[in-house]
């Protein structure tokens, strides 16, 4: 295959790869924003913790879109330096996505204890303020949406009475599950979703790095047109040739020439010694 045809082929492959990165970045934005919005609705119960992985996923989605612009522009202009920069940032983004995936899994494994303490403290404040009849209170909304009741179950309301949010509006049955277990499990599942999205995006975005590298390598070779109409790559070896200066260049040097005209030599007069006269002897 001729060099120009290979460049054109890899150029369109990089275009398709950039579109794929844009789709992955959009998915990260949408999923991260949805998980963050869902978590922020009940984040005061856990003292505004465990929201960082969702925000990082959104930021990485925005970075992916910026990289798409860089990749598309550098490919259309066939700019080898920009393509190398695009490839380097893309590798860095993939590494960060793998790290975010591991971070989410580690957060899931260690969130149980701080989440339980925060939920227990929030539930104690809910009972102390006697807010069971407040329909807009966050605990009533949590029990209604997650179909749970109390911290560990319905027995937590022995002293104050079971609130309306613990009853199923369809069959008027009381929810038996405790909100601590249900809500912690929900946060853990969101962490798993972040990890899955991050590692899937990293794997998908790593598929086309070879195309970017290959296009960058092809653009570094100059081409010549042969008499039969084919393009072939050549390796240009820059050599310095020492060209002798002509008399015209010496007498009339160019303004940008570093060659200086020779310094004219002054004529030297021949020294003639006076004759020595010997005295005559008488």
PDB file of C-alpha atoms in Angstrom:
ATOM      1  CA  UNK A   1       0.000   0.000   0.000  1.00  0.00           C
ATOM      2  CA  UNK A   2       1.308   3.438  -0.890  1.00  0.00           C
ATOM      3  CA  UNK A   3       2.294   5.783   1.895  1.00  0.00           C
ATOM      4  CA  UNK A   4      -0.399   8.344   1.094  1.00  0.00           C
ATOM      5  CA  UNK A   5      -3.054   5.616   1.191  1.00  0.00           C
ATOM      6  CA  UNK A   6      -1.798   4.363   4.562  1.00  0.00           C
ATOM      7  CA  UNK A   7      -1.850   7.878   5.983  1.00  0.00           C
ATOM      8  CA  UNK A   8      -5.396   8.381   4.742  1.00  0.00           C
ATOM      9  CA  UNK A   9      -6.498   5.029   6.190  1.00  0.00           C
ATOM     10  CA  UNK A  10      -5.039   5.708   9.632  1.00  0.00           C
ATOM     11  CA  UNK A  11      -6.385   9.242   9.524  1.00  0.00           C
ATOM     12  CA  UNK A  12      -9.965   7.993   9.259  1.00  0.00           C
ATOM     13  CA  UNK A  13      -9.282   5.351  11.906  1.00  0.00           C
ATOM     14  CA  UNK A  14      -8.134   8.092  14.283  1.00  0.00           C
ATOM     15  CA  UNK A  15     -11.282  10.071  13.450  1.00  0.00           C
ATOM     16  CA  UNK A  16     -13.403   7.063  14.426  1.00  0.00           C
ATOM     17  CA  UNK A  17     -11.301   6.597  17.544  1.00  0.00           C
ATOM     18  CA  UNK A  18     -11.842  10.228  18.576  1.00  0.00           C
ATOM     19  CA  UNK A  19     -15.603   9.796  18.164  1.00  0.00           C
ATOM     20  CA  UNK A  20     -15.432   6.693  20.368  1.00  0.00           C
ATOM     21  CA  UNK A  21     -13.558   8.655  23.038  1.00  0.00           C
ATOM     22  CA  UNK A  22     -16.209  11.364  22.863  1.00  0.00           C
ATOM     23  CA  UNK A  23     -18.954   8.788  23.421  1.00  0.00           C
ATOM     24  CA  UNK A  24     -17.094   7.361  26.426  1.00  0.00           C
ATOM     25  CA  UNK A  25     -16.585  10.843  27.839  1.00  0.00           C
ATOM     26  CA  UNK A  26     -20.264  11.639  27.400  1.00  0.00           C
ATOM     27  CA  UNK A  27     -21.205   8.427  29.190  1.00  0.00           C
ATOM     28  CA  UNK A  28     -18.906   9.356  32.065  1.00  0.00           C
ATOM     29  CA  UNK A  29     -20.515  12.784  32.286  1.00  0.00           C
ATOM     30  CA  UNK A  30     -24.075  11.472  32.301  1.00  0.00           C
ATOM     31  CA  UNK A  31     -23.496   8.574  34.698  1.00  0.00           C
ATOM     32  CA  UNK A  32     -21.306  10.608  37.037  1.00  0.00           C
ATOM     33  CA  UNK A  33     -23.808  13.480  37.147  1.00  0.00           C
ATOM     34  CA  UNK A  34     -26.703  11.108  37.819  1.00  0.00           C
ATOM     35  CA  UNK A  35     -24.856   9.302  40.625  1.00  0.00           C
ATOM     36  CA  UNK A  36     -23.753  12.578  42.179  1.00  0.00           C
ATOM     37  CA  UNK A  37     -27.277  14.029  42.009  1.00  0.00           C
ATOM     38  CA  UNK A  38     -28.736  10.876  43.584  1.00  0.00           C
ATOM     39  CA  UNK A  39     -26.152  10.872  46.331  1.00  0.00           C
ATOM     40  CA  UNK A  40     -26.479  14.578  47.112  1.00  0.00           C
ATOM     41  CA  UNK A  41     -30.173  14.178  47.870  1.00  0.00           C
ATOM     42  CA  UNK A  42     -29.358  12.143  50.986  1.00  0.00           C
ATOM     43  CA  UNK A  43     -25.721  13.094  51.593  1.00  0.00           C
ATOM     44  CA  UNK A  44     -26.487  14.986  54.863  1.00  0.00           C
ATOM     45  CA  UNK A  45     -27.352  11.627  56.417  1.00  0.00           C
ATOM     46  CA  UNK A  46     -23.735  10.492  55.919  1.00  0.00           C
ATOM     47  CA  UNK A  47     -22.269  13.922  56.751  1.00  0.00           C
ATOM     48  CA  UNK A  48     -21.613  14.795  53.090  1.00  0.00           C
ATOM     49  CA  UNK A  49     -19.150  11.964  52.559  1.00  0.00           C
ATOM     50  CA  UNK A  50     -18.401   9.568  49.676  1.00  0.00           C
ATOM     51  CA  UNK A  51     -19.206  11.995  46.843  1.00  0.00           C
ATOM     52  CA  UNK A  52     -15.650  12.363  45.519  1.00  0.00           C
ATOM     53  CA  UNK A  53     -15.586   9.412  43.052  1.00  0.00           C
ATOM     54  CA  UNK A  54     -18.712  10.726  41.316  1.00  0.00           C
ATOM     55  CA  UNK A  55     -17.202  14.197  40.909  1.00  0.00           C
ATOM     56  CA  UNK A  56     -13.914  12.774  39.614  1.00  0.00           C
ATOM     57  CA  UNK A  57     -15.820  10.743  37.027  1.00  0.00           C
ATOM     58  CA  UNK A  58     -17.502  13.932  35.793  1.00  0.00           C
ATOM     59  CA  UNK A  59     -14.170  15.767  35.570  1.00  0.00           C
ATOM     60  CA  UNK A  60     -12.612  12.918  33.598  1.00  0.00           C
ATOM     61  CA  UNK A  61     -15.562  13.043  31.212  1.00  0.00           C
ATOM     62  CA  UNK A  62     -14.887  16.730  30.580  1.00  0.00           C
ATOM     63  CA  UNK A  63     -11.188  16.017  30.062  1.00  0.00           C
ATOM     64  CA  UNK A  64     -12.111  13.355  27.510  1.00  0.00           C
ATOM     65  CA  UNK A  65     -14.105  15.904  25.521  1.00  0.00           C
ATOM     66  CA  UNK A  66     -11.162  18.321  25.515  1.00  0.00           C
ATOM     67  CA  UNK A  67      -8.870  15.542  24.329  1.00  0.00           C
ATOM     68  CA  UNK A  68     -11.312  14.789  21.530  1.00  0.00           C
ATOM     69  CA  UNK A  69     -10.992  18.356  20.291  1.00  0.00           C
ATOM     70  CA  UNK A  70      -7.198  18.120  20.421  1.00  0.00           C
ATOM     71  CA  UNK A  71      -7.181  14.779  18.621  1.00  0.00           C
ATOM     72  CA  UNK A  72      -9.591  15.894  15.896  1.00  0.00           C
ATOM     73  CA  UNK A  73      -7.708  19.134  15.248  1.00  0.00           C
ATOM     74  CA  UNK A  74      -4.276  17.523  15.168  1.00  0.00           C
ATOM     75  CA  UNK A  75      -5.502  14.762  12.852  1.00  0.00           C
ATOM     76  CA  UNK A  76      -7.166  17.127  10.396  1.00  0.00           C
ATOM     77  CA  UNK A  77      -4.053  19.313  10.258  1.00  0.00           C
ATOM     78  CA  UNK A  78      -1.713  16.299  10.219  1.00  0.00           C
ATOM     79  CA  UNK A  79       0.329  17.948  12.928  1.00  0.00           C
ATOM     80  CA  UNK A  80       2.768  15.391  14.236  1.00  0.00           C
ATOM     81  CA  UNK A  81       3.632  17.301  17.425  1.00  0.00           C
ATOM     82  CA  UNK A  82      -0.024  17.729  18.405  1.00  0.00           C
ATOM     83  CA  UNK A  83      -0.692  14.059  17.693  1.00  0.00           C
ATOM     84  CA  UNK A  84       2.126  13.088  20.028  1.00  0.00           C
ATOM     85  CA  UNK A  85       0.721  15.378  22.713  1.00  0.00           C
ATOM     86  CA  UNK A  86      -2.739  13.894  22.206  1.00  0.00           C
ATOM     87  CA  UNK A  87      -1.362  10.377  22.565  1.00  0.00           C
ATOM     88  CA  UNK A  88       0.584  11.257  25.731  1.00  0.00           C
ATOM     89  CA  UNK A  89      -2.422  12.867  27.429  1.00  0.00           C
ATOM     90  CA  UNK A  90      -4.591   9.956  26.371  1.00  0.00           C
ATOM     91  CA  UNK A  91      -2.262   7.442  28.007  1.00  0.00           C
ATOM     92  CA  UNK A  92      -2.286   9.572  31.161  1.00  0.00           C
ATOM     93  CA  UNK A  93      -6.093   9.666  31.129  1.00  0.00           C
ATOM     94  CA  UNK A  94      -6.297   5.885  30.784  1.00  0.00           C
ATOM     95  CA  UNK A  95      -3.948   5.410  33.737  1.00  0.00           C
ATOM     96  CA  UNK A  96      -6.051   7.803  35.837  1.00  0.00           C
ATOM     97  CA  UNK A  97      -9.220   5.894  34.925  1.00  0.00           C
ATOM     98  CA  UNK A  98      -7.677   2.651  36.147  1.00  0.00           C
ATOM     99  CA  UNK A  99      -6.648   4.391  39.367  1.00  0.00           C
ATOM    100  CA  UNK A 100     -10.159   5.790  39.856  1.00  0.00           C
ATOM    101  CA  UNK A 101     -11.570   2.309  39.412  1.00  0.00           C
ATOM    102  CA  UNK A 102      -9.305   0.947  42.134  1.00  0.00           C
ATOM    103  CA  UNK A 103     -10.042   3.933  44.355  1.00  0.00           C
ATOM    104  CA  UNK A 104     -13.798   3.324  44.084  1.00  0.00           C
ATOM    105  CA  UNK A 105     -13.396  -0.329  45.025  1.00  0.00           C
ATOM    106  CA  UNK A 106     -11.232   0.632  48.012  1.00  0.00           C
ATOM    107  CA  UNK A 107     -13.799   3.241  49.100  1.00  0.00           C
ATOM    108  CA  UNK A 108     -16.541   0.626  48.926  1.00  0.00           C
ATOM    109  CA  UNK A 109     -14.549  -1.691  51.165  1.00  0.00           C
ATOM    110  CA  UNK A 110     -13.896   0.939  53.846  1.00  0.00           C
ATOM    111  CA  UNK A 111     -17.090   3.007  53.924  1.00  0.00           C
ATOM    112  CA  UNK A 112     -19.140   0.741  56.187  1.00  0.00           C
ATOM    113  CA  UNK A 113     -17.855   1.964  59.544  1.00  0.00           C
ATOM    114  CA  UNK A 114     -17.896   5.747  58.879  1.00  0.00           C
ATOM    115  CA  UNK A 115     -21.246   5.441  57.100  1.00  0.00           C
ATOM    116  CA  UNK A 116     -22.822   3.560  60.009  1.00  0.00           C
ATOM    117  CA  UNK A 117     -21.587   6.126  62.514  1.00  0.00           C
ATOM    118  CA  UNK A 118     -22.851   9.037  60.418  1.00  0.00           C
ATOM    119  CA  UNK A 119     -26.268   7.437  59.823  1.00  0.00           C
ATOM    120  CA  UNK A 120     -26.658   6.598  63.506  1.00  0.00           C
ATOM    121  CA  UNK A 121     -25.850  10.180  64.499  1.00  0.00           C
ATOM    122  CA  UNK A 122     -28.285  11.589  61.938  1.00  0.00           C
ATOM    123  CA  UNK A 123     -31.065   9.255  63.055  1.00  0.00           C
ATOM    124  CA  UNK A 124     -30.510  10.254  66.680  1.00  0.00           C
ATOM    125  CA  UNK A 125     -30.960  13.917  65.739  1.00  0.00           C
ATOM    126  CA  UNK A 126     -34.108  13.002  63.817  1.00  0.00           C
ATOM    127  CA  UNK A 127     -35.638  11.407  66.906  1.00  0.00           C
ATOM    128  CA  UNK A 128     -34.406  14.090  69.297  1.00  0.00           C
ATOM    129  CA  UNK A 129     -36.064  16.888  67.328  1.00  0.00           C
ATOM    130  CA  UNK A 130     -39.304  14.889  66.981  1.00  0.00           C
ATOM    131  CA  UNK A 131     -39.400  15.449  63.221  1.00  0.00           C
ATOM    132  CA  UNK A 132     -41.304  12.273  62.405  1.00  0.00           C
ATOM    133  CA  UNK A 133     -44.350  14.250  61.272  1.00  0.00           C
ATOM    134  CA  UNK A 134     -42.366  16.558  59.001  1.00  0.00           C
ATOM    135  CA  UNK A 135     -43.057  15.276  55.495  1.00  0.00           C
ATOM    136  CA  UNK A 136     -40.124  17.165  53.990  1.00  0.00           C
ATOM    137  CA  UNK A 137     -37.545  15.876  56.447  1.00  0.00           C
ATOM    138  CA  UNK A 138     -34.706  13.956  54.852  1.00  0.00           C
ATOM    139  CA  UNK A 139     -35.340  10.839  56.939  1.00  0.00           C
ATOM    140  CA  UNK A 140     -38.985  10.687  55.907  1.00  0.00           C
ATOM    141  CA  UNK A 141     -37.951  11.053  52.273  1.00  0.00           C
ATOM    142  CA  UNK A 142     -35.297   8.367  52.684  1.00  0.00           C
ATOM    143  CA  UNK A 143     -37.741   5.900  54.259  1.00  0.00           C
ATOM    144  CA  UNK A 144     -40.339   6.598  51.582  1.00  0.00           C
ATOM    145  CA  UNK A 145     -37.950   6.294  48.614  1.00  0.00           C
ATOM    146  CA  UNK A 146     -35.850   3.378  49.851  1.00  0.00           C
ATOM    147  CA  UNK A 147     -38.740   1.445  51.422  1.00  0.00           C
ATOM    148  CA  UNK A 148     -37.027   1.187  54.798  1.00  0.00           C
ATOM    149  CA  UNK A 149     -37.888   2.101  58.371  1.00  0.00           C
ATOM    150  CA  UNK A 150     -35.687   3.389  61.180  1.00  0.00           C
ATOM    151  CA  UNK A 151     -32.021   2.744  61.692  1.00  0.00           C
ATOM    152  CA  UNK A 152     -32.222  -1.025  62.126  1.00  0.00           C
ATOM    153  CA  UNK A 153     -35.969  -1.519  61.717  1.00  0.00           C
ATOM    154  CA  UNK A 154     -39.405  -0.605  63.009  1.00  0.00           C
ATOM    155  CA  UNK A 155     -38.352  -1.265  66.615  1.00  0.00           C
ATOM    156  CA  UNK A 156     -36.436   2.025  66.646  1.00  0.00           C
ATOM    157  CA  UNK A 157     -39.782   3.897  66.865  1.00  0.00           C
ATOM    158  CA  UNK A 158     -41.120   2.274  70.037  1.00  0.00           C
ATOM    159  CA  UNK A 159     -41.015   5.508  72.021  1.00  0.00           C
ATOM    160  CA  UNK A 160     -42.225   8.011  69.410  1.00  0.00           C
ATOM    161  CA  UNK A 161     -44.481   5.957  67.182  1.00  0.00           C
ATOM    162  CA  UNK A 162     -44.029   4.752  63.630  1.00  0.00           C
ATOM    163  CA  UNK A 163     -44.018   7.672  61.137  1.00  0.00           C
ATOM    164  CA  UNK A 164     -46.116   7.725  57.992  1.00  0.00           C
ATOM    165  CA  UNK A 165     -43.076   7.236  55.748  1.00  0.00           C
ATOM    166  CA  UNK A 166     -42.586   3.680  57.050  1.00  0.00           C
ATOM    167  CA  UNK A 167     -45.862   2.506  55.497  1.00  0.00           C
ATOM    168  CA  UNK A 168     -46.269   1.274  51.960  1.00  0.00           C
ATOM    169  CA  UNK A 169     -48.792   3.616  50.257  1.00  0.00           C
ATOM    170  CA  UNK A 170     -50.202   0.736  48.187  1.00  0.00           C
ATOM    171  CA  UNK A 171     -50.987  -1.956  50.757  1.00  0.00           C
ATOM    172  CA  UNK A 172     -50.311   0.004  53.994  1.00  0.00           C
ATOM    173  CA  UNK A 173     -47.717  -2.504  55.162  1.00  0.00           C
ATOM    174  CA  UNK A 174     -44.768  -1.437  57.264  1.00  0.00           C
ATOM    175  CA  UNK A 175     -41.303  -1.626  55.761  1.00  0.00           C
ATOM    176  CA  UNK A 176     -39.244  -4.105  57.744  1.00  0.00           C
ATOM    177  CA  UNK A 177     -35.753  -3.330  56.447  1.00  0.00           C
ATOM    178  CA  UNK A 178     -33.601  -0.858  58.342  1.00  0.00           C
ATOM    179  CA  UNK A 179     -32.439   2.226  56.471  1.00  0.00           C
ATOM    180  CA  UNK A 180     -28.829   1.828  57.552  1.00  0.00           C
ATOM    181  CA  UNK A 181     -28.365  -1.426  55.638  1.00  0.00           C
ATOM    182  CA  UNK A 182     -30.358  -0.263  52.619  1.00  0.00           C
ATOM    183  CA  UNK A 183     -28.637   3.103  52.282  1.00  0.00           C
ATOM    184  CA  UNK A 184     -25.118   1.743  52.811  1.00  0.00           C
ATOM    185  CA  UNK A 185     -25.767  -0.937  50.222  1.00  0.00           C
ATOM    186  CA  UNK A 186     -26.948   1.748  47.803  1.00  0.00           C
ATOM    187  CA  UNK A 187     -23.726   3.728  48.268  1.00  0.00           C
ATOM    188  CA  UNK A 188     -21.670   0.579  47.773  1.00  0.00           C
ATOM    189  CA  UNK A 189     -23.481  -0.184  44.529  1.00  0.00           C
ATOM    190  CA  UNK A 190     -22.822   3.358  43.306  1.00  0.00           C
ATOM    191  CA  UNK A 191     -19.118   2.872  43.999  1.00  0.00           C
ATOM    192  CA  UNK A 192     -19.206  -0.337  41.993  1.00  0.00           C
ATOM    193  CA  UNK A 193     -20.892   1.522  39.131  1.00  0.00           C
ATOM    194  CA  UNK A 194     -18.154   4.152  39.156  1.00  0.00           C
ATOM    195  CA  UNK A 195     -15.492   1.432  39.077  1.00  0.00           C
ATOM    196  CA  UNK A 196     -17.183  -0.378  36.186  1.00  0.00           C
ATOM    197  CA  UNK A 197     -17.638   2.811  34.149  1.00  0.00           C
ATOM    198  CA  UNK A 198     -14.039   3.891  34.771  1.00  0.00           C
ATOM    199  CA  UNK A 199     -12.454   0.580  33.822  1.00  0.00           C
ATOM    200  CA  UNK A 200     -14.741   0.132  30.805  1.00  0.00           C
ATOM    201  CA  UNK A 201     -13.866   3.620  29.557  1.00  0.00           C
ATOM    202  CA  UNK A 202     -10.163   2.935  30.071  1.00  0.00           C
ATOM    203  CA  UNK A 203     -10.315  -0.307  28.095  1.00  0.00           C
ATOM    204  CA  UNK A 204     -12.335   1.219  25.259  1.00  0.00           C
ATOM    205  CA  UNK A 205     -10.132   4.306  25.023  1.00  0.00           C
ATOM    206  CA  UNK A 206      -6.990   2.168  24.891  1.00  0.00           C
ATOM    207  CA  UNK A 207      -8.129   0.390  21.720  1.00  0.00           C
ATOM    208  CA  UNK A 208      -7.070   3.083  19.263  1.00  0.00           C
ATOM    209  CA  UNK A 209      -3.751   4.241  20.686  1.00  0.00           C
ATOM    210  CA  UNK A 210      -1.967   2.100  18.091  1.00  0.00           C
ATOM    211  CA  UNK A 211      -3.674   4.044  15.297  1.00  0.00           C
ATOM    212  CA  UNK A 212      -2.553   7.383  16.739  1.00  0.00           C
ATOM    213  CA  UNK A 213       1.027   6.164  17.173  1.00  0.00           C
ATOM    214  CA  UNK A 214       1.104   4.718  13.661  1.00  0.00           C
ATOM    215  CA  UNK A 215      -0.225   7.921  12.114  1.00  0.00           C
ATOM    216  CA  UNK A 216       2.369   9.935  14.024  1.00  0.00           C
ATOM    217  CA  UNK A 217       5.145   7.695  12.720  1.00  0.00           C
ATOM    218  CA  UNK A 218       3.894   7.884   9.140  1.00  0.00           C
ATOM    219  CA  UNK A 219       3.775  11.667   9.181  1.00  0.00           C
ATOM    220  CA  UNK A 220       7.453  11.892  10.042  1.00  0.00           C
ATOM    221  CA  UNK A 221       8.530  10.435   6.689  1.00  0.00           C
ATOM    222  CA  UNK A 222       8.720  12.815   3.713  1.00  0.00           C
ATOM    223  CA  UNK A 223       7.500  11.574   0.347  1.00  0.00           C
ATOM    224  CA  UNK A 224       8.685  11.965  -3.216  1.00  0.00           C
ATOM    225  CA  UNK A 225       6.772  11.531  -6.442  1.00  0.00           C
ATOM    226  CA  UNK A 226       8.268   8.953  -8.767  1.00  0.00           C
ATOM    227  CA  UNK A 227       7.842   9.123 -12.555  1.00  0.00           C
ATOM    228  CA  UNK A 228       5.283   6.294 -12.445  1.00  0.00           C
ATOM    229  CA  UNK A 229       3.030   8.363 -10.162  1.00  0.00           C
ATOM    230  CA  UNK A 230       3.659   6.482  -6.921  1.00  0.00           C
ATOM    231  CA  UNK A 231       4.593   8.075  -3.633  1.00  0.00           C
ATOM    232  CA  UNK A 232       7.441   6.576  -1.687  1.00  0.00           C
ATOM    233  CA  UNK A 233       8.910   7.537   1.636  1.00  0.00           C
ATOM    234  CA  UNK A 234      12.505   8.612   1.790  1.00  0.00           C
ATOM    235  CA  UNK A 235      14.889   9.267   4.577  1.00  0.00           C
ATOM    236  CA  UNK A 236      16.474  12.652   4.321  1.00  0.00           C
ATOM    237  CA  UNK A 237      19.999  12.865   5.595  1.00  0.00           C
ATOM    238  CA  UNK A 238      21.168  16.367   6.092  1.00  0.00           C
ATOM    239  CA  UNK A 239      24.804  16.864   5.216  1.00  0.00           C
ATOM    240  CA  UNK A 240      26.931  19.930   5.161  1.00  0.00           C
ATOM    241  CA  UNK A 241      28.914  20.536   2.049  1.00  0.00           C
ATOM    242  CA  UNK A 242      31.930  22.795   1.930  1.00  0.00           C
ATOM    243  CA  UNK A 243      31.609  24.871  -1.219  1.00  0.00           C
ATOM    244  CA  UNK A 244      34.513  27.011  -2.302  1.00  0.00           C
ATOM    245  CA  UNK A 245      33.949  30.722  -2.408  1.00  0.00           C
ATOM    246  CA  UNK A 246      34.137  32.381  -5.748  1.00  0.00           C
ATOM    247  CA  UNK A 247      35.885  35.655  -6.380  1.00  0.00           C
ATOM    248  CA  UNK A 248      32.522  37.426  -6.697  1.00  0.00           C
ATOM    249  CA  UNK A 249      31.401  36.173  -3.281  1.00  0.00           C
ATOM    250  CA  UNK A 250      34.636  37.260  -1.708  1.00  0.00           C
ATOM    251  CA  UNK A 251      34.518  40.748  -3.180  1.00  0.00           C
ATOM    252  CA  UNK A 252      30.737  41.203  -2.712  1.00  0.00           C
ATOM    253  CA  UNK A 253      29.570  39.184   0.292  1.00  0.00           C
ATOM    254  CA  UNK A 254      25.859  38.901   0.971  1.00  0.00           C
ATOM    255  CA  UNK A 255      24.404  40.729   4.007  1.00  0.00           C
ATOM    256  CA  UNK A 256      23.534  37.433   5.741  1.00  0.00           C
ATOM    257  CA  UNK A 257      26.728  35.669   4.843  1.00  0.00           C
ATOM    258  CA  UNK A 258      29.061  34.822   7.652  1.00  0.00           C
ATOM    259  CA  UNK A 259      32.082  34.794   5.307  1.00  0.00           C
ATOM    260  CA  UNK A 260      34.237  37.865   5.741  1.00  0.00           C
ATOM    261  CA  UNK A 261      36.268  39.251   2.851  1.00  0.00           C
ATOM    262  CA  UNK A 262      40.004  38.730   3.148  1.00  0.00           C
ATOM    263  CA  UNK A 263      42.034  41.532   4.610  1.00  0.00           C
ATOM    264  CA  UNK A 264      44.070  43.201   1.832  1.00  0.00           C
ATOM    265  CA  UNK A 265      47.814  43.047   2.320  1.00  0.00           C
ATOM    266  CA  UNK A 266      49.840  46.243   2.273  1.00  0.00           C
ATOM    267  CA  UNK A 267      52.703  46.388  -0.226  1.00  0.00           C
ATOM    268  CA  UNK A 268      56.051  45.971   1.455  1.00  0.00           C
ATOM    269  CA  UNK A 269      58.957  47.941   0.035  1.00  0.00           C
ATOM    270  CA  UNK A 270      62.135  46.031  -0.619  1.00  0.00           C
ATOM    271  CA  UNK A 271      64.870  47.073   1.703  1.00  0.00           C
ATOM    272  CA  UNK A 272      68.098  47.954  -0.098  1.00  0.00           C
ATOM    273  CA  UNK A 273      71.242  48.218   1.972  1.00  0.00           C
ATOM    274  CA  UNK A 274      73.587  51.092   1.064  1.00  0.00           C
ATOM    275  CA  UNK A 275      76.904  50.084  -0.472  1.00  0.00           C
ATOM    276  CA  UNK A 276      79.821  49.824   1.842  1.00  0.00           C
ATOM    277  CA  UNK A 277      82.784  52.018   0.778  1.00  0.00           C
ATOM    278  CA  UNK A 278      86.128  50.742   1.884  1.00  0.00           C
ATOM    279  CA  UNK A 279      88.830  53.320   2.577  1.00  0.00           C
ATOM    280  CA  UNK A 280      91.699  53.258   0.135  1.00  0.00           C
ATOM    281  CA  UNK A 281      95.132  52.601   1.484  1.00  0.00           C
ATOM    282  CA  UNK A 282      98.034  54.846   0.380  1.00  0.00           C
TER     283      UNK A 282
END
